[in-house]
Each structure stands twice: as C-alpha cells, then as structure tokens.
Amino acid sequence: MTLETVSEAKAFGGCQGVYSHQSEATGTGMTFAVYVPDHVAGAKLPVLFYLSGLTCTHANVMEKGEYRKACAEHGIIFVCPDTSPRGDDVPDDEGYDFGTGAGFYVNATEAPWSQHYHMRRYVEEELPAIIAKHFPVDMERQGITGHSMGGHGALTISLRNPGRYKSTSAFAPIVSPMNCPWGEKALTGYIGADKAAWREYDACALIEDGARLPDLLVDQGHADNFLEEQLKTHLLDEAVTKAGMDATIRLHEGYDHSYFFISTFMADHIAWHAAKLKA
C-alpha cells in the first residue's frame, strides 16, 4: 500500500504529519493525521487512536485538540482518522448528521451506503495495519478515545474487541445510539430497520449483552446542549453500574460540547492512557 505524505511539521520535538492512501475498506482515498513524539532510534511507542465526531475530519482535533505536548511528555503516538469516506462518487445526505462527515463507525449494509461506508472495518482493521507498517508503534499497547460520535465509535470498537485496547476513554460520547435521534437516523439508514442488528453499535447494549472493559474514563460537560436528547450519559452510568464494570464518569459544570471542553481535559486523558499503556 502506498502512503503519501501530505504535510509534516515539527512540534514539541516530534513530528505532526498528515498522510493519505487509497482505502480497500471504503474504496476511496482516506486522510489521517499522526503525531510521533521524539524518541530513541529503534524504540516502539504506545499508540492512542482518536475518533472524531459529526462533521469533523482529522483536522479538527489536530488543530484544536492540544494533545501534542502531553503526547511528547508521555511518549504516546496519536492517530486521528477521518469520520467517513469522501469523494465525488460517495453518497451523501443533506443533513449534517448523516452521510459525509457522519460515518458513525459502522459497516453499512443498506444501499447506497454499503458500497463505501465501512468505517468500522477501516478503524478496526485497515488503519491499524497501516500504522503498524509505517510508524514506530508497539501494537501490543493500543488505546482508543473519541468525541461525541467518535466517543460512540471508541466505546463500541473497544467493547467488540476485548483485550485489543489496553485503555478506553471518551469525551461526551453518544452512549446509546439506539435511544437518540442521531443514532436512530444513522443506524436505520446504514444498517436497516431491524433493531437487533443495531446492538453491536450501541455501547449500553453491548455491556448489557455481556461485553466488558477493564476500566473506562468518560468526561462530559454539564452545559452540553446535546446532553439530554442525544448523549444521555446517565444510560452509560446505569449500564456500567448494573454490570459492575469499573468506570469513571465525570460531569463538569459549565463545559459545552466544543473543543474548548475537549482541549481542557485532553492532557488528563493522555496521562490516564499513558499509565495503562506503559504498565
């Protein structure tokens, strides 16, 4: 597979790069960002995957997430994929919450989305293989995190792949797409009307069905205007409590859904991941 360098810049002693390639999973070109901190030649570093939310690309967290200083301090590689396939031949929707920018990290089964919308396969299989081939990563030490729709992606991908990720966290995640307008629209459109097929894309349903994580960190702004209708953090709190699963779910007064919120707690998350990835 050919990996093209779009840009590279030095930051906090390391390299912030943007790269592109032709994806087998989506059948389109894909672009992602990677920050590699300064390290001893030949060293293999732990890696943290960050999944972005609705309307975003790799660029949002790269430009606003303020992760590089913490990654440099802890020796963590930070990987930021796109949220969906893009291109002139890729189906789209007029709404911001479906189609381009809103892949929901599923493998679509419904036409016309099923041709390209395979972000689950891309994040679970193709992207890690590319990262392992081209960057100095120790794939035995992977973590995953994300924001909003990307938080949904991080939670469900980790729950479906027990043991792969040594650490899992999320910022303001959609915890139960089966029970919110964003999720109902996306899962109906991509997967179809059979709600039984939705459960593997719903963190609360996965936990209810027996999936577990060794630990979990979630931060949520109390002033987030999507909290009550779309995010419903209380459902995750109820699910982990009922399951007896270790989880730290923190609500923060005054914080909204933006990257001002994410950047405030990004260093906390990276330090939390680093402690587990280096254990």
JSON list of C-alpha atoms in Angstrom, two decimals, residues 35-265:
[
{"chain": "A", "resi": 35, "resn": "TYR", "atom": "CA", "xyz": [1.79, 12.77, 15.84]},
{"chain": "A", "resi": 36, "resn": "VAL", "atom": "CA", "xyz": [5.02, 10.91, 16.62]},
{"chain": "A", "resi": 37, "resn": "PRO", "atom": "CA", "xyz": [6.93, 12.27, 19.64]},
{"chain": "A", "resi": 38, "resn": "ASP", "atom": "CA", "xyz": [10.70, 12.42, 19.74]},
{"chain": "A", "resi": 39, "resn": "HIS", "atom": "CA", "xyz": [12.10, 9.02, 20.70]},
{"chain": "A", "resi": 40, "resn": "VAL", "atom": "CA", "xyz": [15.22, 6.89, 20.76]},
{"chain": "A", "resi": 41, "resn": "ALA", "atom": "CA", "xyz": [16.02, 5.29, 17.41]},
{"chain": "A", "resi": 42, "resn": "GLY", "atom": "CA", "xyz": [14.53, 1.83, 17.18]},
{"chain": "A", "resi": 43, "resn": "ALA", "atom": "CA", "xyz": [12.07, 2.36, 20.03]},
{"chain": "A", "resi": 44, "resn": "LYS", "atom": "CA", "xyz": [8.46, 1.19, 19.71]},
{"chain": "A", "resi": 45, "resn": "LEU", "atom": "CA", "xyz": [5.91, 3.53, 21.30]},
{"chain": "A", "resi": 46, "resn": "PRO", "atom": "CA", "xyz": [2.34, 3.02, 22.54]},
{"chain": "A", "resi": 47, "resn": "VAL", "atom": "CA", "xyz": [-0.39, 4.42, 20.32]},
{"chain": "A", "resi": 48, "resn": "LEU", "atom": "CA", "xyz": [-3.64, 6.23, 21.06]},
{"chain": "A", "resi": 49, "resn": "PHE", "atom": "CA", "xyz": [-6.35, 6.34, 18.38]},
{"chain": "A", "resi": 50, "resn": "TYR", "atom": "CA", "xyz": [-8.70, 9.35, 18.48]},
{"chain": "A", "resi": 51, "resn": "LEU", "atom": "CA", "xyz": [-12.07, 9.17, 16.67]},
{"chain": "A", "resi": 52, "resn": "SER", "atom": "CA", "xyz": [-13.71, 12.47, 15.77]},
{"chain": "A", "resi": 53, "resn": "GLY", "atom": "CA", "xyz": [-17.36, 13.48, 15.91]},
{"chain": "A", "resi": 54, "resn": "LEU", "atom": "CA", "xyz": [-20.06, 14.61, 13.50]},
{"chain": "A", "resi": 55, "resn": "THR", "atom": "CA", "xyz": [-18.98, 16.99, 10.69]},
{"chain": "A", "resi": 56, "resn": "CYS", "atom": "CA", "xyz": [-15.28, 16.61, 11.57]},
{"chain": "A", "resi": 57, "resn": "THR", "atom": "CA", "xyz": [-12.19, 15.43, 9.71]},
{"chain": "A", "resi": 58, "resn": "HIS", "atom": "CA", "xyz": [-8.73, 14.60, 11.04]},
{"chain": "A", "resi": 59, "resn": "ALA", "atom": "CA", "xyz": [-8.03, 18.33, 11.10]},
{"chain": "A", "resi": 60, "resn": "ASN", "atom": "CA", "xyz": [-10.39, 19.33, 13.92]},
{"chain": "A", "resi": 61, "resn": "VAL", "atom": "CA", "xyz": [-8.54, 17.60, 16.74]},
{"chain": "A", "resi": 62, "resn": "MET", "atom": "CA", "xyz": [-5.18, 18.16, 15.06]},
{"chain": "A", "resi": 63, "resn": "GLU", "atom": "CA", "xyz": [-5.74, 21.92, 15.09]},
{"chain": "A", "resi": 64, "resn": "LYS", "atom": "CA", "xyz": [-7.81, 22.32, 18.28]},
{"chain": "A", "resi": 65, "resn": "GLY", "atom": "CA", "xyz": [-7.22, 19.28, 20.48]},
{"chain": "A", "resi": 66, "resn": "GLU", "atom": "CA", "xyz": [-3.96, 20.40, 22.14]},
{"chain": "A", "resi": 67, "resn": "TYR", "atom": "CA", "xyz": [-2.64, 16.86, 22.52]},
{"chain": "A", "resi": 68, "resn": "ARG", "atom": "CA", "xyz": [0.96, 17.21, 21.29]},
{"chain": "A", "resi": 69, "resn": "LYS", "atom": "CA", "xyz": [2.58, 18.50, 24.48]},
{"chain": "A", "resi": 70, "resn": "ALA", "atom": "CA", "xyz": [1.09, 15.69, 26.58]},
{"chain": "A", "resi": 71, "resn": "CYS", "atom": "CA", "xyz": [1.92, 13.06, 23.96]},
{"chain": "A", "resi": 72, "resn": "ALA", "atom": "CA", "xyz": [5.52, 14.31, 23.85]},
{"chain": "A", "resi": 73, "resn": "GLU", "atom": "CA", "xyz": [5.78, 14.16, 27.64]},
{"chain": "A", "resi": 74, "resn": "HIS", "atom": "CA", "xyz": [4.39, 10.63, 27.86]},
{"chain": "A", "resi": 75, "resn": "GLY", "atom": "CA", "xyz": [5.85, 9.19, 24.64]},
{"chain": "A", "resi": 76, "resn": "ILE", "atom": "CA", "xyz": [2.50, 8.42, 23.02]},
{"chain": "A", "resi": 77, "resn": "ILE", "atom": "CA", "xyz": [1.80, 8.29, 19.27]},
{"chain": "A", "resi": 78, "resn": "PHE", "atom": "CA", "xyz": [-1.55, 9.95, 18.49]},
{"chain": "A", "resi": 79, "resn": "VAL", "atom": "CA", "xyz": [-3.56, 8.86, 15.41]},
{"chain": "A", "resi": 80, "resn": "CYS", "atom": "CA", "xyz": [-6.53, 10.83, 14.04]},
{"chain": "A", "resi": 81, "resn": "PRO", "atom": "CA", "xyz": [-8.54, 9.26, 11.17]},
{"chain": "A", "resi": 82, "resn": "ASP", "atom": "CA", "xyz": [-11.38, 10.87, 9.25]},
{"chain": "A", "resi": 83, "resn": "THR", "atom": "CA", "xyz": [-15.03, 10.28, 10.19]},
{"chain": "A", "resi": 84, "resn": "SER", "atom": "CA", "xyz": [-16.27, 8.92, 6.87]},
{"chain": "A", "resi": 85, "resn": "PRO", "atom": "CA", "xyz": [-15.37, 8.25, 3.24]},
{"chain": "A", "resi": 86, "resn": "ARG", "atom": "CA", "xyz": [-15.37, 11.26, 0.94]},
{"chain": "A", "resi": 87, "resn": "GLY", "atom": "CA", "xyz": [-15.36, 11.86, -2.80]},
{"chain": "A", "resi": 88, "resn": "ASP", "atom": "CA", "xyz": [-17.47, 12.84, -5.78]},
{"chain": "A", "resi": 89, "resn": "ASP", "atom": "CA", "xyz": [-18.83, 9.30, -6.16]},
{"chain": "A", "resi": 90, "resn": "VAL", "atom": "CA", "xyz": [-19.58, 8.81, -2.45]},
{"chain": "A", "resi": 91, "resn": "PRO", "atom": "CA", "xyz": [-23.29, 9.06, -1.49]},
{"chain": "A", "resi": 92, "resn": "ASP", "atom": "CA", "xyz": [-24.16, 11.96, 0.79]},
{"chain": "A", "resi": 93, "resn": "ASP", "atom": "CA", "xyz": [-27.14, 13.42, 2.61]},
{"chain": "A", "resi": 94, "resn": "GLU", "atom": "CA", "xyz": [-28.32, 16.99, 3.06]},
{"chain": "A", "resi": 95, "resn": "GLY", "atom": "CA", "xyz": [-28.25, 16.66, 6.84]},
{"chain": "A", "resi": 96, "resn": "TYR", "atom": "CA", "xyz": [-25.06, 17.18, 8.85]},
{"chain": "A", "resi": 97, "resn": "ASP", "atom": "CA", "xyz": [-25.83, 14.05, 10.89]},
{"chain": "A", "resi": 98, "resn": "PHE", "atom": "CA", "xyz": [-25.81, 11.51, 8.05]},
{"chain": "A", "resi": 99, "resn": "GLY", "atom": "CA", "xyz": [-23.55, 10.80, 5.09]},
{"chain": "A", "resi": 100, "resn": "THR", "atom": "CA", "xyz": [-20.23, 12.59, 4.63]},
{"chain": "A", "resi": 101, "resn": "GLY", "atom": "CA", "xyz": [-18.81, 13.55, 8.00]},
{"chain": "A", "resi": 102, "resn": "ALA", "atom": "CA", "xyz": [-21.16, 11.16, 9.77]},
{"chain": "A", "resi": 103, "resn": "GLY", "atom": "CA", "xyz": [-19.99, 7.61, 9.13]},
{"chain": "A", "resi": 104, "resn": "PHE", "atom": "CA", "xyz": [-20.84, 6.52, 12.72]},
{"chain": "A", "resi": 105, "resn": "TYR", "atom": "CA", "xyz": [-18.05, 3.91, 12.60]},
{"chain": "A", "resi": 106, "resn": "VAL", "atom": "CA", "xyz": [-20.34, 1.22, 11.21]},
{"chain": "A", "resi": 107, "resn": "ASN", "atom": "CA", "xyz": [-20.15, -1.19, 8.29]},
{"chain": "A", "resi": 108, "resn": "ALA", "atom": "CA", "xyz": [-23.18, -0.13, 6.27]},
{"chain": "A", "resi": 109, "resn": "THR", "atom": "CA", "xyz": [-25.37, -2.86, 4.82]},
{"chain": "A", "resi": 110, "resn": "GLU", "atom": "CA", "xyz": [-28.05, -0.72, 3.14]},
{"chain": "A", "resi": 111, "resn": "ALA", "atom": "CA", "xyz": [-27.77, 0.70, -0.39]},
{"chain": "A", "resi": 112, "resn": "PRO", "atom": "CA", "xyz": [-26.35, 3.05, -1.49]},
{"chain": "A", "resi": 113, "resn": "TRP", "atom": "CA", "xyz": [-24.25, 3.45, 1.66]},
{"chain": "A", "resi": 114, "resn": "SER", "atom": "CA", "xyz": [-22.95, -0.13, 1.70]},
{"chain": "A", "resi": 115, "resn": "GLN", "atom": "CA", "xyz": [-20.52, 0.49, -1.16]},
{"chain": "A", "resi": 116, "resn": "HIS", "atom": "CA", "xyz": [-18.28, 2.92, 0.74]},
{"chain": "A", "resi": 117, "resn": "TYR", "atom": "CA", "xyz": [-19.40, 3.41, 4.34]},
{"chain": "A", "resi": 118, "resn": "HIS", "atom": "CA", "xyz": [-17.24, 0.84, 6.13]},
{"chain": "A", "resi": 119, "resn": "MET", "atom": "CA", "xyz": [-15.62, 2.94, 8.82]},
{"chain": "A", "resi": 120, "resn": "ARG", "atom": "CA", "xyz": [-15.80, 0.10, 11.34]},
{"chain": "A", "resi": 121, "resn": "ARG", "atom": "CA", "xyz": [-13.63, -2.07, 9.11]},
{"chain": "A", "resi": 122, "resn": "TYR", "atom": "CA", "xyz": [-11.37, 0.87, 8.37]},
{"chain": "A", "resi": 123, "resn": "VAL", "atom": "CA", "xyz": [-10.72, 1.71, 12.03]},
{"chain": "A", "resi": 124, "resn": "GLU", "atom": "CA", "xyz": [-10.68, -1.87, 13.34]},
{"chain": "A", "resi": 125, "resn": "GLU", "atom": "CA", "xyz": [-8.60, -3.47, 10.59]},
{"chain": "A", "resi": 126, "resn": "GLU", "atom": "CA", "xyz": [-7.10, -1.34, 7.84]},
{"chain": "A", "resi": 127, "resn": "LEU", "atom": "CA", "xyz": [-5.85, 1.73, 9.68]},
{"chain": "A", "resi": 128, "resn": "PRO", "atom": "CA", "xyz": [-4.06, -0.21, 12.47]},
{"chain": "A", "resi": 129, "resn": "ALA", "atom": "CA", "xyz": [-2.27, -2.30, 9.85]},
{"chain": "A", "resi": 130, "resn": "ILE", "atom": "CA", "xyz": [-1.10, 0.87, 8.09]},
{"chain": "A", "resi": 131, "resn": "ILE", "atom": "CA", "xyz": [0.05, 2.44, 11.34]},
{"chain": "A", "resi": 132, "resn": "ALA", "atom": "CA", "xyz": [1.92, -0.72, 12.32]},
{"chain": "A", "resi": 133, "resn": "LYS", "atom": "CA", "xyz": [3.70, -0.82, 8.95]},
{"chain": "A", "resi": 134, "resn": "HIS", "atom": "CA", "xyz": [4.72, 2.82, 8.65]},
{"chain": "A", "resi": 135, "resn": "PHE", "atom": "CA", "xyz": [5.20, 4.16, 12.18]},
{"chain": "A", "resi": 136, "resn": "PRO", "atom": "CA", "xyz": [7.25, 3.09, 15.26]},
{"chain": "A", "resi": 137, "resn": "VAL", "atom": "CA", "xyz": [4.34, 1.66, 17.24]},
{"chain": "A", "resi": 138, "resn": "ASP", "atom": "CA", "xyz": [4.05, -1.18, 19.72]},
{"chain": "A", "resi": 139, "resn": "MET", "atom": "CA", "xyz": [0.69, -2.67, 18.70]},
{"chain": "A", "resi": 140, "resn": "GLU", "atom": "CA", "xyz": [0.53, -4.58, 21.97]},
{"chain": "A", "resi": 141, "resn": "ARG", "atom": "CA", "xyz": [-0.03, -1.19, 23.62]},
{"chain": "A", "resi": 142, "resn": "GLN", "atom": "CA", "xyz": [-3.03, 0.41, 21.92]},
{"chain": "A", "resi": 143, "resn": "GLY", "atom": "CA", "xyz": [-5.55, 2.80, 23.44]},
{"chain": "A", "resi": 144, "resn": "ILE", "atom": "CA", "xyz": [-8.63, 4.39, 21.92]},
{"chain": "A", "resi": 145, "resn": "THR", "atom": "CA", "xyz": [-10.63, 7.54, 22.62]},
{"chain": "A", "resi": 146, "resn": "GLY", "atom": "CA", "xyz": [-13.00, 9.87, 20.80]},
{"chain": "A", "resi": 147, "resn": "HIS", "atom": "CA", "xyz": [-15.52, 12.67, 20.96]},
{"chain": "A", "resi": 148, "resn": "SER", "atom": "CA", "xyz": [-19.32, 12.52, 20.53]},
{"chain": "A", "resi": 149, "resn": "MET", "atom": "CA", "xyz": [-19.94, 10.23, 17.52]},
{"chain": "A", "resi": 150, "resn": "GLY", "atom": "CA", "xyz": [-16.25, 9.33, 17.86]},
{"chain": "A", "resi": 151, "resn": "GLY", "atom": "CA", "xyz": [-16.80, 8.55, 21.52]},
{"chain": "A", "resi": 152, "resn": "HIS", "atom": "CA", "xyz": [-19.52, 6.14, 20.41]},
{"chain": "A", "resi": 153, "resn": "GLY", "atom": "CA", "xyz": [-17.00, 4.65, 17.98]},
{"chain": "A", "resi": 154, "resn": "ALA", "atom": "CA", "xyz": [-14.29, 4.31, 20.62]},
{"chain": "A", "resi": 155, "resn": "LEU", "atom": "CA", "xyz": [-16.60, 2.63, 23.13]},
{"chain": "A", "resi": 156, "resn": "THR", "atom": "CA", "xyz": [-18.19, 0.18, 20.71]},
{"chain": "A", "resi": 157, "resn": "ILE", "atom": "CA", "xyz": [-14.97, -0.74, 18.92]},
{"chain": "A", "resi": 158, "resn": "SER", "atom": "CA", "xyz": [-13.22, -1.43, 22.21]},
{"chain": "A", "resi": 159, "resn": "LEU", "atom": "CA", "xyz": [-16.17, -3.39, 23.64]},
{"chain": "A", "resi": 160, "resn": "ARG", "atom": "CA", "xyz": [-16.33, -5.55, 20.50]},
{"chain": "A", "resi": 161, "resn": "ASN", "atom": "CA", "xyz": [-12.59, -6.30, 20.58]},
{"chain": "A", "resi": 162, "resn": "PRO", "atom": "CA", "xyz": [-11.83, -7.44, 24.13]},
{"chain": "A", "resi": 163, "resn": "GLY", "atom": "CA", "xyz": [-8.16, -7.28, 25.01]},
{"chain": "A", "resi": 164, "resn": "ARG", "atom": "CA", "xyz": [-7.04, -5.32, 21.95]},
{"chain": "A", "resi": 165, "resn": "TYR", "atom": "CA", "xyz": [-7.13, -1.90, 23.60]},
{"chain": "A", "resi": 166, "resn": "LYS", "atom": "CA", "xyz": [-5.36, -1.55, 26.93]},
{"chain": "A", "resi": 167, "resn": "SER", "atom": "CA", "xyz": [-7.21, 1.69, 27.64]},
{"chain": "A", "resi": 168, "resn": "THR", "atom": "CA", "xyz": [-10.50, 3.29, 26.53]},
{"chain": "A", "resi": 169, "resn": "SER", "atom": "CA", "xyz": [-11.89, 6.75, 27.14]},
{"chain": "A", "resi": 170, "resn": "ALA", "atom": "CA", "xyz": [-14.35, 9.21, 25.61]},
{"chain": "A", "resi": 171, "resn": "PHE", "atom": "CA", "xyz": [-15.31, 12.87, 25.57]},
{"chain": "A", "resi": 172, "resn": "ALA", "atom": "CA", "xyz": [-19.09, 13.48, 25.55]},
{"chain": "A", "resi": 173, "resn": "PRO", "atom": "CA", "xyz": [-19.88, 10.18, 23.77]},
{"chain": "A", "resi": 174, "resn": "ILE", "atom": "CA", "xyz": [-23.17, 9.13, 22.20]},
{"chain": "A", "resi": 175, "resn": "VAL", "atom": "CA", "xyz": [-23.59, 6.25, 24.64]},
{"chain": "A", "resi": 176, "resn": "SER", "atom": "CA", "xyz": [-26.74, 4.66, 23.21]},
{"chain": "A", "resi": 177, "resn": "PRO", "atom": "CA", "xyz": [-27.43, 5.39, 19.52]},
{"chain": "A", "resi": 178, "resn": "MET", "atom": "CA", "xyz": [-30.48, 3.11, 19.74]},
{"chain": "A", "resi": 179, "resn": "ASN", "atom": "CA", "xyz": [-32.08, 5.68, 22.03]},
{"chain": "A", "resi": 180, "resn": "CYS", "atom": "CA", "xyz": [-31.33, 9.05, 20.45]},
{"chain": "A", "resi": 181, "resn": "PRO", "atom": "CA", "xyz": [-32.34, 10.86, 17.23]},
{"chain": "A", "resi": 182, "resn": "TRP", "atom": "CA", "xyz": [-28.80, 10.95, 15.79]},
{"chain": "A", "resi": 183, "resn": "GLY", "atom": "CA", "xyz": [-28.36, 7.24, 16.29]},
{"chain": "A", "resi": 184, "resn": "GLU", "atom": "CA", "xyz": [-31.81, 6.20, 15.14]},
{"chain": "A", "resi": 185, "resn": "LYS", "atom": "CA", "xyz": [-31.35, 8.09, 11.87]},
{"chain": "A", "resi": 186, "resn": "ALA", "atom": "CA", "xyz": [-27.85, 6.76, 11.26]},
{"chain": "A", "resi": 187, "resn": "LEU", "atom": "CA", "xyz": [-28.49, 3.13, 12.19]},
{"chain": "A", "resi": 188, "resn": "THR", "atom": "CA", "xyz": [-31.74, 2.97, 10.21]},
{"chain": "A", "resi": 189, "resn": "GLY", "atom": "CA", "xyz": [-30.06, 4.45, 7.16]},
{"chain": "A", "resi": 190, "resn": "TYR", "atom": "CA", "xyz": [-26.85, 2.44, 7.30]},
{"chain": "A", "resi": 191, "resn": "ILE", "atom": "CA", "xyz": [-27.98, -0.85, 8.87]},
{"chain": "A", "resi": 192, "resn": "GLY", "atom": "CA", "xyz": [-31.73, -1.06, 8.25]},
{"chain": "A", "resi": 193, "resn": "ALA", "atom": "CA", "xyz": [-34.85, -1.20, 10.40]},
{"chain": "A", "resi": 194, "resn": "ASP", "atom": "CA", "xyz": [-34.03, -4.38, 12.36]},
{"chain": "A", "resi": 195, "resn": "LYS", "atom": "CA", "xyz": [-33.04, -3.02, 15.77]},
{"chain": "A", "resi": 196, "resn": "ALA", "atom": "CA", "xyz": [-31.49, -6.33, 16.79]},
{"chain": "A", "resi": 197, "resn": "ALA", "atom": "CA", "xyz": [-28.73, -5.55, 14.27]},
{"chain": "A", "resi": 198, "resn": "TRP", "atom": "CA", "xyz": [-28.12, -2.19, 15.95]},
{"chain": "A", "resi": 199, "resn": "ARG", "atom": "CA", "xyz": [-26.99, -3.63, 19.28]},
{"chain": "A", "resi": 200, "resn": "GLU", "atom": "CA", "xyz": [-23.38, -4.17, 18.21]},
{"chain": "A", "resi": 201, "resn": "TYR", "atom": "CA", "xyz": [-23.18, -0.41, 17.58]},
{"chain": "A", "resi": 202, "resn": "ASP", "atom": "CA", "xyz": [-24.59, 0.64, 20.96]},
{"chain": "A", "resi": 203, "resn": "ALA", "atom": "CA", "xyz": [-22.24, 0.75, 23.98]},
{"chain": "A", "resi": 204, "resn": "CYS", "atom": "CA", "xyz": [-25.01, 0.32, 26.54]},
{"chain": "A", "resi": 205, "resn": "ALA", "atom": "CA", "xyz": [-26.48, -2.63, 24.63]},
{"chain": "A", "resi": 206, "resn": "LEU", "atom": "CA", "xyz": [-23.06, -4.26, 24.28]},
{"chain": "A", "resi": 207, "resn": "ILE", "atom": "CA", "xyz": [-22.49, -4.00, 28.04]},
{"chain": "A", "resi": 208, "resn": "GLU", "atom": "CA", "xyz": [-25.99, -5.34, 28.69]},
{"chain": "A", "resi": 209, "resn": "ASP", "atom": "CA", "xyz": [-25.16, -8.27, 26.37]},
{"chain": "A", "resi": 210, "resn": "GLY", "atom": "CA", "xyz": [-22.01, -9.11, 28.34]},
{"chain": "A", "resi": 211, "resn": "ALA", "atom": "CA", "xyz": [-19.18, -7.06, 26.81]},
{"chain": "A", "resi": 212, "resn": "ARG", "atom": "CA", "xyz": [-16.77, -5.58, 29.35]},
{"chain": "A", "resi": 213, "resn": "LEU", "atom": "CA", "xyz": [-13.81, -3.22, 29.59]},
{"chain": "A", "resi": 214, "resn": "PRO", "atom": "CA", "xyz": [-11.24, -3.42, 32.41]},
{"chain": "A", "resi": 215, "resn": "ASP", "atom": "CA", "xyz": [-11.69, 0.31, 33.02]},
{"chain": "A", "resi": 216, "resn": "LEU", "atom": "CA", "xyz": [-13.20, 3.36, 31.34]},
{"chain": "A", "resi": 217, "resn": "LEU", "atom": "CA", "xyz": [-12.84, 7.14, 31.58]},
{"chain": "A", "resi": 218, "resn": "VAL", "atom": "CA", "xyz": [-15.59, 9.47, 30.32]},
{"chain": "A", "resi": 219, "resn": "ASP", "atom": "CA", "xyz": [-15.74, 13.25, 30.61]},
{"chain": "A", "resi": 220, "resn": "GLN", "atom": "CA", "xyz": [-18.97, 15.12, 29.89]},
{"chain": "A", "resi": 221, "resn": "GLY", "atom": "CA", "xyz": [-19.80, 18.81, 30.04]},
{"chain": "A", "resi": 222, "resn": "HIS", "atom": "CA", "xyz": [-22.92, 19.61, 32.07]},
{"chain": "A", "resi": 223, "resn": "ALA", "atom": "CA", "xyz": [-23.66, 22.64, 29.85]},
{"chain": "A", "resi": 224, "resn": "ASP", "atom": "CA", "xyz": [-23.52, 20.49, 26.69]},
{"chain": "A", "resi": 225, "resn": "ASN", "atom": "CA", "xyz": [-26.66, 21.30, 24.69]},
{"chain": "A", "resi": 226, "resn": "PHE", "atom": "CA", "xyz": [-26.76, 17.74, 23.32]},
{"chain": "A", "resi": 227, "resn": "LEU", "atom": "CA", "xyz": [-26.59, 16.04, 26.71]},
{"chain": "A", "resi": 228, "resn": "GLU", "atom": "CA", "xyz": [-30.26, 15.34, 27.37]},
{"chain": "A", "resi": 229, "resn": "GLU", "atom": "CA", "xyz": [-31.53, 14.47, 23.87]},
{"chain": "A", "resi": 230, "resn": "GLN", "atom": "CA", "xyz": [-28.55, 12.87, 22.14]},
{"chain": "A", "resi": 231, "resn": "LEU", "atom": "CA", "xyz": [-25.76, 11.85, 24.52]},
{"chain": "A", "resi": 232, "resn": "LYS", "atom": "CA", "xyz": [-27.72, 10.57, 27.55]},
{"chain": "A", "resi": 233, "resn": "THR", "atom": "CA", "xyz": [-24.67, 9.91, 29.71]},
{"chain": "A", "resi": 234, "resn": "HIS", "atom": "CA", "xyz": [-26.90, 8.61, 32.51]},
{"chain": "A", "resi": 235, "resn": "LEU", "atom": "CA", "xyz": [-27.65, 5.50, 30.42]},
{"chain": "A", "resi": 236, "resn": "LEU", "atom": "CA", "xyz": [-23.97, 4.56, 30.38]},
{"chain": "A", "resi": 237, "resn": "ASP", "atom": "CA", "xyz": [-23.70, 5.23, 34.11]},
{"chain": "A", "resi": 238, "resn": "GLU", "atom": "CA", "xyz": [-26.66, 2.90, 34.69]},
{"chain": "A", "resi": 239, "resn": "ALA", "atom": "CA", "xyz": [-25.24, 0.21, 32.37]},
{"chain": "A", "resi": 240, "resn": "VAL", "atom": "CA", "xyz": [-21.77, 0.07, 33.95]},
{"chain": "A", "resi": 241, "resn": "THR", "atom": "CA", "xyz": [-23.23, 0.15, 37.46]},
{"chain": "A", "resi": 242, "resn": "LYS", "atom": "CA", "xyz": [-25.58, -2.73, 36.72]},
{"chain": "A", "resi": 243, "resn": "ALA", "atom": "CA", "xyz": [-22.74, -4.70, 35.11]},
{"chain": "A", "resi": 244, "resn": "GLY", "atom": "CA", "xyz": [-20.32, -3.98, 37.96]},
{"chain": "A", "resi": 245, "resn": "MET", "atom": "CA", "xyz": [-17.82, -2.59, 35.44]},
{"chain": "A", "resi": 246, "resn": "ASP", "atom": "CA", "xyz": [-15.12, -0.17, 36.61]},
{"chain": "A", "resi": 247, "resn": "ALA", "atom": "CA", "xyz": [-15.70, 3.26, 35.09]},
{"chain": "A", "resi": 248, "resn": "THR", "atom": "CA", "xyz": [-15.00, 6.88, 35.95]},
{"chain": "A", "resi": 249, "resn": "ILE", "atom": "CA", "xyz": [-17.72, 9.14, 34.51]},
{"chain": "A", "resi": 250, "resn": "ARG", "atom": "CA", "xyz": [-17.18, 12.80, 35.31]},
{"chain": "A", "resi": 251, "resn": "LEU", "atom": "CA", "xyz": [-19.65, 15.65, 34.75]},
{"chain": "A", "resi": 252, "resn": "HIS", "atom": "CA", "xyz": [-18.15, 19.14, 34.55]},
{"chain": "A", "resi": 253, "resn": "GLU", "atom": "CA", "xyz": [-20.17, 22.25, 35.31]},
{"chain": "A", "resi": 254, "resn": "GLY", "atom": "CA", "xyz": [-20.12, 24.97, 32.64]},
{"chain": "A", "resi": 255, "resn": "TYR", "atom": "CA", "xyz": [-18.47, 22.97, 29.85]},
{"chain": "A", "resi": 256, "resn": "ASP", "atom": "CA", "xyz": [-20.16, 22.53, 26.47]},
{"chain": "A", "resi": 257, "resn": "HIS", "atom": "CA", "xyz": [-19.66, 20.15, 23.51]},
{"chain": "A", "resi": 258, "resn": "SER", "atom": "CA", "xyz": [-16.85, 22.07, 21.82]},
{"chain": "A", "resi": 259, "resn": "TYR", "atom": "CA", "xyz": [-13.10, 21.66, 21.51]},
{"chain": "A", "resi": 260, "resn": "PHE", "atom": "CA", "xyz": [-12.73, 24.18, 24.33]},
{"chain": "A", "resi": 261, "resn": "PHE", "atom": "CA", "xyz": [-14.08, 21.36, 26.52]},
{"chain": "A", "resi": 262, "resn": "ILE", "atom": "CA", "xyz": [-12.05, 18.62, 24.82]},
{"chain": "A", "resi": 263, "resn": "SER", "atom": "CA", "xyz": [-8.77, 20.52, 24.98]},
{"chain": "A", "resi": 264, "resn": "THR", "atom": "CA", "xyz": [-9.32, 21.26, 28.69]},
{"chain": "A", "resi": 265, "resn": "PHE", "atom": "CA", "xyz": [-9.30, 17.57, 29.59]}
]
